[in-house]
mmCIF file of C-alpha atoms in Angstrom:
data_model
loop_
_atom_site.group_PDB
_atom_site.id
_atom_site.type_symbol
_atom_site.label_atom_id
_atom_site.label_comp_id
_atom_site.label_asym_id
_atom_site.label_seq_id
_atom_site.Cartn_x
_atom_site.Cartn_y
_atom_site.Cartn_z
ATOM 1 C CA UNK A 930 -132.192 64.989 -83.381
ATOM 2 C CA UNK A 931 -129.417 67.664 -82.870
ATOM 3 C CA UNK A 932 -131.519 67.819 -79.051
ATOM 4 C CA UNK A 933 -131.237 64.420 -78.107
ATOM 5 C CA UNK A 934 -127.991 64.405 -79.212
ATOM 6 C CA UNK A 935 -126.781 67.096 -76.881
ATOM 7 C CA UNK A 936 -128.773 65.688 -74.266
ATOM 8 C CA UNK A 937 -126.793 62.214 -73.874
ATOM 9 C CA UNK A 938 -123.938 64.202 -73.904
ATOM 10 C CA UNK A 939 -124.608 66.464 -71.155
ATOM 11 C CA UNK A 940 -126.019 62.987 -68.722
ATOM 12 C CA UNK A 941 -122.710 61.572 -69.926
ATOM 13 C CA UNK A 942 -120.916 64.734 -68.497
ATOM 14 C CA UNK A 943 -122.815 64.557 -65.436
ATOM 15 C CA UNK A 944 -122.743 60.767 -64.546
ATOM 16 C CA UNK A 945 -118.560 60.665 -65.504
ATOM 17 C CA UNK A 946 -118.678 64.143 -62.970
ATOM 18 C CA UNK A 947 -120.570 61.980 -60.445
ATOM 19 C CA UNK A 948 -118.329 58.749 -60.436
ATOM 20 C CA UNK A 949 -114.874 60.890 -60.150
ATOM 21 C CA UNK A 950 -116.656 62.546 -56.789
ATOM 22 C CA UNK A 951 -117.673 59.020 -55.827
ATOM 23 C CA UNK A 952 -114.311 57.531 -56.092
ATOM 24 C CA UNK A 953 -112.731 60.983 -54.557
ATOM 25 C CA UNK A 954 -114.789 60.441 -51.407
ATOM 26 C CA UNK A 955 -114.806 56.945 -50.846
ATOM 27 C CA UNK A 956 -111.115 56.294 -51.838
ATOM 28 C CA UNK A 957 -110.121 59.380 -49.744
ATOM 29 C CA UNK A 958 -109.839 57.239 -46.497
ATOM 30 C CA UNK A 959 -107.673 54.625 -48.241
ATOM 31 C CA UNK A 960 -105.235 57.099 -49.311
ATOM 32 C CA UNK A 961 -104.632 58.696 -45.980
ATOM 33 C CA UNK A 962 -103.769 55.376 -44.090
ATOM 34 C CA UNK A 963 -101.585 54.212 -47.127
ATOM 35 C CA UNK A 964 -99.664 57.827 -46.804
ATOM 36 C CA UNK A 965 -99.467 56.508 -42.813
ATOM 37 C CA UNK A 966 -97.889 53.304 -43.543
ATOM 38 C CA UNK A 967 -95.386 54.468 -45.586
ATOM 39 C CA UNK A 968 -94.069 57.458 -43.516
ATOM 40 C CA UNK A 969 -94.186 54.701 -40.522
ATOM 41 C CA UNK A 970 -92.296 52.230 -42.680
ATOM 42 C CA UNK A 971 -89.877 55.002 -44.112
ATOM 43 C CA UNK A 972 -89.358 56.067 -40.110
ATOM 44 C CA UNK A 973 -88.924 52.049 -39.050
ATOM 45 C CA UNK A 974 -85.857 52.062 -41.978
ATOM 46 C CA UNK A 975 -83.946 55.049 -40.718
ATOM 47 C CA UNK A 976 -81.338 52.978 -38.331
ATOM 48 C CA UNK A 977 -79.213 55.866 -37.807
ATOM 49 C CA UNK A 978 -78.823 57.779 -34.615
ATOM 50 C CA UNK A 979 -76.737 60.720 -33.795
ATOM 51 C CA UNK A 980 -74.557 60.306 -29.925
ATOM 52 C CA UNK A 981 -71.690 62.646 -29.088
ATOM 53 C CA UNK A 982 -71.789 64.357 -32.569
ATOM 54 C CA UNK A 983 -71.344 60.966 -34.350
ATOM 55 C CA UNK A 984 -73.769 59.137 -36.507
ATOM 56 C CA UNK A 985 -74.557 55.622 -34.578
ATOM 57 C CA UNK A 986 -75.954 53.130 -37.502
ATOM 58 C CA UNK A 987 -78.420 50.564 -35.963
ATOM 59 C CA UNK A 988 -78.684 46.837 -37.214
ATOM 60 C CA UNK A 989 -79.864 44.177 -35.612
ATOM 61 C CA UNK A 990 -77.942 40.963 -35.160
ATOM 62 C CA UNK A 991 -80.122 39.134 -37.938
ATOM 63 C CA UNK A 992 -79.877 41.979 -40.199
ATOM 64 C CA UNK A 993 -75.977 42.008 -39.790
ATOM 65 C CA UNK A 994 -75.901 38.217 -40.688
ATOM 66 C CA UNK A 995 -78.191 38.804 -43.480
ATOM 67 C CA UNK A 996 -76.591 41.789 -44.763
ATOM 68 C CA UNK A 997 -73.444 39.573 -44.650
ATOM 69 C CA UNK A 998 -71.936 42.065 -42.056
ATOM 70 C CA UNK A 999 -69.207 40.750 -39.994
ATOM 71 C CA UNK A 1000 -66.471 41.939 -37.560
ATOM 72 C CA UNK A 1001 -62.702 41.360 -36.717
ATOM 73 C CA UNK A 1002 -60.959 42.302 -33.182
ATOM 74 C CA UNK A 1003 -57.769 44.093 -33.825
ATOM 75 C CA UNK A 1004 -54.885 43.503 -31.604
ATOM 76 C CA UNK A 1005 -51.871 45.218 -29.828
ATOM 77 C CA UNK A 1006 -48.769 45.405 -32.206
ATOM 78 C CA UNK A 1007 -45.681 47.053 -32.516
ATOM 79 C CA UNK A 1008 -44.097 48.371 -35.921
ATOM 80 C CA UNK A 1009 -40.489 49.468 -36.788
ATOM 81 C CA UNK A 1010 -41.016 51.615 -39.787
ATOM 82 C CA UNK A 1011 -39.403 51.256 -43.185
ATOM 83 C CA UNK A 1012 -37.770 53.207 -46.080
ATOM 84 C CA UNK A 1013 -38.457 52.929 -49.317
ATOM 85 C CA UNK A 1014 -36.482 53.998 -52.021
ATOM 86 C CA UNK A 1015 -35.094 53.471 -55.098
ATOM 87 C CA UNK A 1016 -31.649 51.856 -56.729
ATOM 88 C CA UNK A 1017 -29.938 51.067 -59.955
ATOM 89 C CA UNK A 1018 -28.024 48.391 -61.407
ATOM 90 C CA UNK A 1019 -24.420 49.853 -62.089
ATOM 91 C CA UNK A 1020 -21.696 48.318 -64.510
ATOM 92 C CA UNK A 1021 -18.027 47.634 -62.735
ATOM 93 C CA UNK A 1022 -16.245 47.014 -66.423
ATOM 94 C CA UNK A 1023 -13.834 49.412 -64.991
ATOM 95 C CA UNK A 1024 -13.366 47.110 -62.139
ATOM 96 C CA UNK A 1025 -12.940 44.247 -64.839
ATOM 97 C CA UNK A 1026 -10.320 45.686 -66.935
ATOM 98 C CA UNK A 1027 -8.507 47.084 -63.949
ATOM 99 C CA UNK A 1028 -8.153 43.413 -62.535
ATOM 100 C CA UNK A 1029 -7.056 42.504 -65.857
ATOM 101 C CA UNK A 1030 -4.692 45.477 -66.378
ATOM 102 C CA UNK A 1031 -3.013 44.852 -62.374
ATOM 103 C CA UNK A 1032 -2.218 41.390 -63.314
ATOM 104 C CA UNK A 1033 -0.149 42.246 -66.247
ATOM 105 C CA UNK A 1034 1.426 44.911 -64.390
ATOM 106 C CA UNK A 1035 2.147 42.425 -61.744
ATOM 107 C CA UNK A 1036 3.711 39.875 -64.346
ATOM 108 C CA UNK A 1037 5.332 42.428 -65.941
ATOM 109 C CA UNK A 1038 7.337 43.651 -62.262
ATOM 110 C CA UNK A 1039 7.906 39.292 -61.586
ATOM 111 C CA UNK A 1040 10.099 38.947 -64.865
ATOM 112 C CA UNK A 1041 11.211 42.464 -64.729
ATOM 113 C CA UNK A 1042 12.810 41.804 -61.038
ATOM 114 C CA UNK A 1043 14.144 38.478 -62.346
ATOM 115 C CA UNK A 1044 15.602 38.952 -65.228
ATOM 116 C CA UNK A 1045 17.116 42.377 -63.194
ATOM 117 C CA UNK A 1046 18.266 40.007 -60.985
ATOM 118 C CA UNK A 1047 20.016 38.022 -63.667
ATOM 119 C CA UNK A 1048 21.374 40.751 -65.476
ATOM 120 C CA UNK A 1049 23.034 42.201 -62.129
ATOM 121 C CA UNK A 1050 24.793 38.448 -61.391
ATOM 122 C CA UNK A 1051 25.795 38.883 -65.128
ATOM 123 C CA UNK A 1052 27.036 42.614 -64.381
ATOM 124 C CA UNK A 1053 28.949 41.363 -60.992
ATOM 125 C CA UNK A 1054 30.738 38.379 -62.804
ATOM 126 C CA UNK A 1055 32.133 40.854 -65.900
ATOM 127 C CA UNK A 1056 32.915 43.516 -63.423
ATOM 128 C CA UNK A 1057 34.672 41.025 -61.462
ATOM 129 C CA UNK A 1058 36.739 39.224 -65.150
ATOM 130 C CA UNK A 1059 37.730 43.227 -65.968
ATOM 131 C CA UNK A 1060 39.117 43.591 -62.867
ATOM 132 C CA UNK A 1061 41.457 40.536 -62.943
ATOM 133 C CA UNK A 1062 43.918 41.632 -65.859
ATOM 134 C CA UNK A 1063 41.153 43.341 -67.938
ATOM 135 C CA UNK A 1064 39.904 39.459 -69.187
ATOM 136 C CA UNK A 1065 36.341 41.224 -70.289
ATOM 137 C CA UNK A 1066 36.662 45.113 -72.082
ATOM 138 C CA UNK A 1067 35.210 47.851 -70.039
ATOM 139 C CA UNK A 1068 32.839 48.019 -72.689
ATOM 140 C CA UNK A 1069 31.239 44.912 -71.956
ATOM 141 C CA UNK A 1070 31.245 45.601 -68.420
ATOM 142 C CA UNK A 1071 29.060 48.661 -68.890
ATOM 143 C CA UNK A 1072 26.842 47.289 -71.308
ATOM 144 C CA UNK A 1073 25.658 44.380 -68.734
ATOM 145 C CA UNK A 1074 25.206 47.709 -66.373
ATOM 146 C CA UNK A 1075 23.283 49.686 -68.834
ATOM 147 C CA UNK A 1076 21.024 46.101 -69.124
ATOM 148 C CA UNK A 1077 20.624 45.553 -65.497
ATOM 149 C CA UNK A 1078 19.608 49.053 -64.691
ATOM 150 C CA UNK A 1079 17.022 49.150 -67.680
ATOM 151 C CA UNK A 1080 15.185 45.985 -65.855
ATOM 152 C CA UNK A 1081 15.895 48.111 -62.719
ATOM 153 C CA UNK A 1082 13.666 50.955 -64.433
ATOM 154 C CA UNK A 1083 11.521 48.812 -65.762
ATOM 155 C CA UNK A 1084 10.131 47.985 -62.102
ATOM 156 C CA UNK A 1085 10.127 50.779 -61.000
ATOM 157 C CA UNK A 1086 7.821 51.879 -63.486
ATOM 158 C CA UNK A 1087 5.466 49.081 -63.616
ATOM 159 C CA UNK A 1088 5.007 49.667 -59.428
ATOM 160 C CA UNK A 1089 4.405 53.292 -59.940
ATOM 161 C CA UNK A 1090 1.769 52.510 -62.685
ATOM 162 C CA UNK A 1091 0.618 49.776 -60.182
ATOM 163 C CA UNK A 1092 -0.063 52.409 -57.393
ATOM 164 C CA UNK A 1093 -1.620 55.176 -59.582
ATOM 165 C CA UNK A 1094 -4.394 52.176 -60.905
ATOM 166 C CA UNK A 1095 -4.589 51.433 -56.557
ATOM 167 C CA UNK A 1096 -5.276 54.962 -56.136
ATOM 168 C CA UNK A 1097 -7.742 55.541 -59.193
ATOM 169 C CA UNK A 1098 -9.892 52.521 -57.992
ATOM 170 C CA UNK A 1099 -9.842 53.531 -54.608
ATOM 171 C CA UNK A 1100 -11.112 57.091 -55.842
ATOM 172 C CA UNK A 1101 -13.504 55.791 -58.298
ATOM 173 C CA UNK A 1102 -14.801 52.598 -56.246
ATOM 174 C CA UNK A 1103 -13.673 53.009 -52.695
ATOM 175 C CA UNK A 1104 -11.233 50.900 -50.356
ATOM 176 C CA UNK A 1105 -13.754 47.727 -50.688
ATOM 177 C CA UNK A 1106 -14.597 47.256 -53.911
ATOM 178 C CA UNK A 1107 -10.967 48.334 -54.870
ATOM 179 C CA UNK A 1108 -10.206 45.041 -53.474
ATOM 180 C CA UNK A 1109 -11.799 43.043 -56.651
ATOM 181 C CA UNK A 1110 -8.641 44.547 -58.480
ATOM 182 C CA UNK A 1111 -6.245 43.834 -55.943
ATOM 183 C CA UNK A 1112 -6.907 40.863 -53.567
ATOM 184 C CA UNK A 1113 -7.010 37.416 -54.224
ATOM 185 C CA UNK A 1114 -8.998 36.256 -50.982
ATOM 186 C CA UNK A 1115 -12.429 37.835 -51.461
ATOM 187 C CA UNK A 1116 -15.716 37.257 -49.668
ATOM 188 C CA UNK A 1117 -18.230 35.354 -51.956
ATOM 189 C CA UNK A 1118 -20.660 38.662 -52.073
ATOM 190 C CA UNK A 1119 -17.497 40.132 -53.693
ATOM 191 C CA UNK A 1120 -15.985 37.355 -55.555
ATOM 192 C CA UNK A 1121 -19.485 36.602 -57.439
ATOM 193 C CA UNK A 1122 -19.494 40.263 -58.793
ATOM 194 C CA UNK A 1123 -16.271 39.189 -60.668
ATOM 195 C CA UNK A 1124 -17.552 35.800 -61.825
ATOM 196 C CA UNK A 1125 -20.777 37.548 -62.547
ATOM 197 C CA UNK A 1126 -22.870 35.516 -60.789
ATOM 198 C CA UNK A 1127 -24.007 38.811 -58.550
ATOM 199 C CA UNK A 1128 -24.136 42.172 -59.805
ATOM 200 C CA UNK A 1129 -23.885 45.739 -57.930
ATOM 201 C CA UNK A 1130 -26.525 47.637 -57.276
ATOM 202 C CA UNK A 1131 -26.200 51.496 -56.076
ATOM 203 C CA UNK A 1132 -28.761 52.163 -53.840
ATOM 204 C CA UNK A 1133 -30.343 55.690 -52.294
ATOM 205 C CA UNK A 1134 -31.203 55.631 -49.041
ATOM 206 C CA UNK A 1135 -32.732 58.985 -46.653
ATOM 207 C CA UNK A 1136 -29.974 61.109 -45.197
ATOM 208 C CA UNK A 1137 -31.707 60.479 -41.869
ATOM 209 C CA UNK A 1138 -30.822 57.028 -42.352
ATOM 210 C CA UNK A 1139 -27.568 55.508 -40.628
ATOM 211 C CA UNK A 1140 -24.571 54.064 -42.797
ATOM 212 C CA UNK A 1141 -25.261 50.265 -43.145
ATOM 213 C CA UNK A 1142 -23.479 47.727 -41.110
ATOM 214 C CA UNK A 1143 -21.197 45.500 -42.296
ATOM 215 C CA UNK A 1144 -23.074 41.850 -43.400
ATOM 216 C CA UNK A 1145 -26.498 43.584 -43.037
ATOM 217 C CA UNK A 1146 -28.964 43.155 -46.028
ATOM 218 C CA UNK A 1147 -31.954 44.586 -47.536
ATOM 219 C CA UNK A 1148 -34.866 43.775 -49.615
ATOM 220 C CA UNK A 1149 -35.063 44.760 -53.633
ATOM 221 C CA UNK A 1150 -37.416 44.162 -56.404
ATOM 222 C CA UNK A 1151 -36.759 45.120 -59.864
ATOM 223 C CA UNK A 1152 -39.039 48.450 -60.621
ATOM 224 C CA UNK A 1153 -42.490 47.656 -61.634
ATOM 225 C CA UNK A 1154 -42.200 44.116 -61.358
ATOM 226 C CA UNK A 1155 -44.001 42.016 -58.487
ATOM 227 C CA UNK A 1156 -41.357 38.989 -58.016
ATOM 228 C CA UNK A 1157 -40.325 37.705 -55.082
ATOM 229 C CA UNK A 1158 -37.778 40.041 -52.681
ATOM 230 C CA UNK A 1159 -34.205 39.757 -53.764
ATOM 231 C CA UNK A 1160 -31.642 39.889 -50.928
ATOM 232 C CA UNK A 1161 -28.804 42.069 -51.324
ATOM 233 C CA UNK A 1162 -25.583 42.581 -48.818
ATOM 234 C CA UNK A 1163 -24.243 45.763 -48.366
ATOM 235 C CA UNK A 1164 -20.790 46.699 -49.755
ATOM 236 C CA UNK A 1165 -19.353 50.185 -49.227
ATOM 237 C CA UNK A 1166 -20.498 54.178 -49.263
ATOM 238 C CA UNK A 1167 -20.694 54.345 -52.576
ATOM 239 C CA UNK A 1168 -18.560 57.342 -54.456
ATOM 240 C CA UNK A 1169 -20.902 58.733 -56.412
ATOM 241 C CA UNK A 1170 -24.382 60.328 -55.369
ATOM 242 C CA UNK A 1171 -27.817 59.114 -57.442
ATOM 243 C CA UNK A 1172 -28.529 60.820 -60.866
ATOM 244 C CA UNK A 1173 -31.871 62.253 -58.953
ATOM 245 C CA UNK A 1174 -29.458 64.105 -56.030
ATOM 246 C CA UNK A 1175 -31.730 61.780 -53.913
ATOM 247 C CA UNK A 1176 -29.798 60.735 -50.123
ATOM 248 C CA UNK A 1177 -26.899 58.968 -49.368
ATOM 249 C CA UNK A 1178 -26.205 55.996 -51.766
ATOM 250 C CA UNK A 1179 -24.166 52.866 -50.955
ATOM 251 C CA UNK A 1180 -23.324 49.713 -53.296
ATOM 252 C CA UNK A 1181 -24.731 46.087 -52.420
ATOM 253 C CA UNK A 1182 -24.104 42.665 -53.917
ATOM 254 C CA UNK A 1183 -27.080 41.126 -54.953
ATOM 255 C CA UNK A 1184 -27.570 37.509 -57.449
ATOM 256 C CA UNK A 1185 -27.665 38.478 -61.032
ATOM 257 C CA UNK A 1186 -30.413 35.854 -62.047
ATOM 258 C CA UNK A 1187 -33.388 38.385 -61.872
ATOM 259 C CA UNK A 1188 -31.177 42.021 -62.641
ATOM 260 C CA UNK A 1189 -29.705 43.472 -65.426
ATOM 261 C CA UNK A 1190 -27.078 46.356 -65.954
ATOM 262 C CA UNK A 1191 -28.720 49.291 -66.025
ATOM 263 C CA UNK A 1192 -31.733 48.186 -64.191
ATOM 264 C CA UNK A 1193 -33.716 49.909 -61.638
ATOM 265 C CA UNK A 1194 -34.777 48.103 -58.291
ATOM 266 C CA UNK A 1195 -37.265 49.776 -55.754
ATOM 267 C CA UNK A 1196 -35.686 48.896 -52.112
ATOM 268 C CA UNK A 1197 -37.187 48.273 -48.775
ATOM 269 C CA UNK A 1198 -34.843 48.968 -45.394
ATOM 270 C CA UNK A 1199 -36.029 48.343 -41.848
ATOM 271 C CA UNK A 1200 -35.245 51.998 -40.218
ATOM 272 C CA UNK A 1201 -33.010 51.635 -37.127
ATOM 273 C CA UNK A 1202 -35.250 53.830 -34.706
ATOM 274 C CA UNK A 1203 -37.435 51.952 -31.603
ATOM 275 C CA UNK A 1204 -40.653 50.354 -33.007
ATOM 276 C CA UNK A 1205 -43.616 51.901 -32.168
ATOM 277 C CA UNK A 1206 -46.802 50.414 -30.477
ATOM 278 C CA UNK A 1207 -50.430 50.466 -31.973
ATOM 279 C CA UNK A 1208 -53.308 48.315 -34.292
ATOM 280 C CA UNK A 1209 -53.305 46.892 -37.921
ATOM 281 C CA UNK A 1210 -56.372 48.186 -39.759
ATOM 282 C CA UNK A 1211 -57.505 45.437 -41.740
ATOM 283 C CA UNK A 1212 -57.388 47.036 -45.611
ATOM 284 C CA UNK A 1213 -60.456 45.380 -46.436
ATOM 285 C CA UNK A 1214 -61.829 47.301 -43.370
ATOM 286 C CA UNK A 1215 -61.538 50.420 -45.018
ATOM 287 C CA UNK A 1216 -63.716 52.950 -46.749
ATOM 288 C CA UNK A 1217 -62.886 55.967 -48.310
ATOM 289 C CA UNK A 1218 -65.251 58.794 -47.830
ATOM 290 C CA UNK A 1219 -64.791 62.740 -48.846
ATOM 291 C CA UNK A 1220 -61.317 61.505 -49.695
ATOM 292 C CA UNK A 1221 -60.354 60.075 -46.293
ATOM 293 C CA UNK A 1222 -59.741 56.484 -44.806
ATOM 294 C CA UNK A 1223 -62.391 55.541 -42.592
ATOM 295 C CA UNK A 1224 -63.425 52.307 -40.770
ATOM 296 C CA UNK A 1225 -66.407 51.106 -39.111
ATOM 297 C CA UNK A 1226 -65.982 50.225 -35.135
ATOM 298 C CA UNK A 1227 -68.933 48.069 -33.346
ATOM 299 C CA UNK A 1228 -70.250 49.127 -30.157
ATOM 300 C CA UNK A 1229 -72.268 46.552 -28.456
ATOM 301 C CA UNK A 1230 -74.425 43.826 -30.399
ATOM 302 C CA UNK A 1231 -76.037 46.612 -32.933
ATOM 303 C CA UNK A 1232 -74.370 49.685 -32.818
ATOM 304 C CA UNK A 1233 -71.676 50.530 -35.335
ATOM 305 C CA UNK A 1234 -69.449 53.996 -35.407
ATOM 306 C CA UNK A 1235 -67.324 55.155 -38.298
ATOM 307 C CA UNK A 1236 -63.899 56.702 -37.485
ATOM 308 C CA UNK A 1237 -61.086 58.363 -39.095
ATOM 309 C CA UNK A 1238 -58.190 56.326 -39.335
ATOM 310 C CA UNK A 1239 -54.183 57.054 -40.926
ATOM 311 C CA UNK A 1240 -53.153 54.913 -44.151
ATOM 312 C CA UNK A 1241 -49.627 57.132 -43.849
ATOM 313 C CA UNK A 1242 -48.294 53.634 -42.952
ATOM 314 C CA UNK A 1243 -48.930 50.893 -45.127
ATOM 315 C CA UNK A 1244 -48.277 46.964 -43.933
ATOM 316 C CA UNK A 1245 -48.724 43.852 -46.050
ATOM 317 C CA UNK A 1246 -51.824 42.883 -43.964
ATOM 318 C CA UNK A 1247 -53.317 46.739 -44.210
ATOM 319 C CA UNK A 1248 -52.255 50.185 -42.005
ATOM 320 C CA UNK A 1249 -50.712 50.797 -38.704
ATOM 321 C CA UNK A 1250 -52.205 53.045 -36.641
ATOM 322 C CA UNK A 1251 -52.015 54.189 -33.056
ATOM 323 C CA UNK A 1252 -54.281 55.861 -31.054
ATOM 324 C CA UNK A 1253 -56.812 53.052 -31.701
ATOM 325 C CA UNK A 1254 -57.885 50.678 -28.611
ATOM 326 C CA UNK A 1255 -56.945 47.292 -28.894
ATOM 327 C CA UNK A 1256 -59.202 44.513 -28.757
ATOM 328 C CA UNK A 1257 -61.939 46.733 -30.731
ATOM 329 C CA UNK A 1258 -64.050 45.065 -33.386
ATOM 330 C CA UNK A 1259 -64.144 46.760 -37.005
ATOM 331 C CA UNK A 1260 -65.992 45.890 -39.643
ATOM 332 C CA UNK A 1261 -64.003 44.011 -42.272
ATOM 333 C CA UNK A 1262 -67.231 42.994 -44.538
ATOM 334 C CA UNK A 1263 -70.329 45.000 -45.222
ATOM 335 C CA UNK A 1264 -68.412 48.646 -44.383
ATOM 336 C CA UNK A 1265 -69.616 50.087 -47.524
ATOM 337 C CA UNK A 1266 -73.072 49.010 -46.521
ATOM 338 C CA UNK A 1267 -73.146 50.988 -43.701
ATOM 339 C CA UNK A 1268 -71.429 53.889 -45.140
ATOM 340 C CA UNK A 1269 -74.799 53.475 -47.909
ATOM 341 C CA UNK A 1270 -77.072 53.764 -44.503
ATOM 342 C CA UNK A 1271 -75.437 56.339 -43.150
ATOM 343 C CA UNK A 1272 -75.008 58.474 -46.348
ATOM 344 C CA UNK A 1273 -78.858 57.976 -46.803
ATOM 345 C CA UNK A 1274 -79.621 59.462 -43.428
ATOM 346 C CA UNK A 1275 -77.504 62.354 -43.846
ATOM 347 C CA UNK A 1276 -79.358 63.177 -47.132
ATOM 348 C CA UNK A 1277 -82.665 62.794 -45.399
ATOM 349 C CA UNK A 1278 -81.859 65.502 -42.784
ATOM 350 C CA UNK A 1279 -80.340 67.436 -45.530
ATOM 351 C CA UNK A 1280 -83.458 67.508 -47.502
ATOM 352 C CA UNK A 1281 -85.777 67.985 -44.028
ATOM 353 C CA UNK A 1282 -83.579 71.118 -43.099
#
């Protein structure tokens, strides 16, 4: 039994030893050309070239539209660069009580100088009864002196108290805003700081930069906030420099609907150099790759080169950049498709080498 037994087992062995061989040498044959059409279909996918030192990715016009890849020219422009900085909203209370504090000084000198005025007539008409036969006593005579000169003193104190507040404003606030205190014609940009409908800002601004002209504007928005730019109209140097030692600072008037006391504003100023010529780089044009901007340029119907490109200078519609031809086409949908192509190749020589 134990015989037989062993003897199944061992044709078993041999007919399982047979059929691998049998499958080994007929499938052999199938193997090889299925090895051949995938390295030819792995070699038909590789679309990307190398001319001048530069990777060249390949795509067909259908694969573009399929891959959804499409193209913008850019054009010529010309850009006159900005600075940004930074501002705060500053109180002027001491502007406040100082326009309340000149106006009583300046009642106070009015009926000081009138009732002087009355006291001297008073003083002249006793001085003039003592002299004919002594009709008023000397005593009343210098009394109505001792009165008129008092009201005498009194203005003269009230305008010397009146030109030490003119000289502390101007010192604190400058000749301009000084005016709040001590004009009654004011521009509105001025007159709305007193009726609070506008409030000052103090504003930091490169010391490259050029003092502001008088009327000229610039754009704020209240820090970290994305509303609409607020226009505000430039002032006066201000007096004091920025709590960061950051530039020179000047005051502006700006509406008080959107800003607070205390508030910061970030601040946009057109710089007063020539504007420079170059391209607008689409942002959703660019790719960023080893930590660098890059965009995709087509050459031809199928050819597509990636280029460095500057995002130093940032526009609402993307960057500015010069050194760029006009009338090229860059990629503005599918880049990061390409850059996936590309990256693949590089890998591929990578792991050949």
């Amino acid at each position: 039994m134990n015989k037989k037994l062993a003897l199944i087992i061992g044709l078993q062995a041999l007919l399982i030893v047979t059929l691998f061989w049998v499958l080994i040498f007929y499938g052999k044959d199938e193997y090889e050309a299925y090895q051949t059409n995938q390295n030819e279909e792995i070699e038909s996918l590789n679309r990307v070239t190398e001319k001048d030192g530069a990777n060249v990715v390949n795509l067909s016009p259908a694969v573009q539209k399929n891959s959804g890849i499409t193209t913008a020219k850019i054009s010529a422009t010309s850009f006159k660069g900005e600075h940004k900085s930074l501002g705060n909203v500053v109180a002027i209370d001491s502007l406040i009580e100082a326009k309340a504090r000149y106006l009583s000084l300046s009642s106070d000198i009015s009926i000081a100088r009138i009732s002087n005025e009355q006291n001297l007539k008073q003083y002249q008409r006793l001085k003039t009864l003592n002299a004919d036969d002594k009709n008023v006593s000397d005593r009343a005579v210098q009394e109505a002196l001792v009165i008129a000169d008092a009201d005498k003193a009194k203005v003269s104190t009230s305008e010397m108290q009146l030109k030490n507040l003119q000289a502390a404003m101007k010192l604190q606030w400058g000749e301009e805003l000084a005016k709040l205190v001590f004009n009654d014609k004011l521009p509105p940009h001025l007159q709305n700081l007193l009726t609070r409908k506008n409030v000052l800002v103090q504003i930091s601004l490169p010391l490259s930069v050029a003092t502001p002209k008088v009327g000229s504007s610039i754009g704020i928005t209240p820090l970290n906030e994305t509303s609409s730019m607020i226009k505000a109209i430039y002032v006066s140097p201000a007096t004091q420099s920025d709590t960061n030692g950051y530039g020179k600072t000047f005051y502006y008037s700006a509406p008080a609907e959107q800003l607070r006391i205390g508030m910061r504003v970030n601040v946009e100023t057109q710089s007063t150099g020539e504007a420079s010529n170059g391209v607008i780089i689409p942002s959703n044009a660019v790719v960023w790759y080893a930590g660098k901007p890059w965009a995709y340029f087509k050459q031809g119907k199928d050819q597509f080169v990636r280029k460095p490109i500057s995002a130093d200078t940032e526009v609402d519609a993307g960057w500015f950049n010069q050194g760029l031809s006009a009338d090229s086409e860059v990629v503005v949908s599918g880049a990061q498709l390409l850059l996936s192509e590309e990256f693949k190749y590089q890998i591929k020589n990578e792991n050949e080498d």
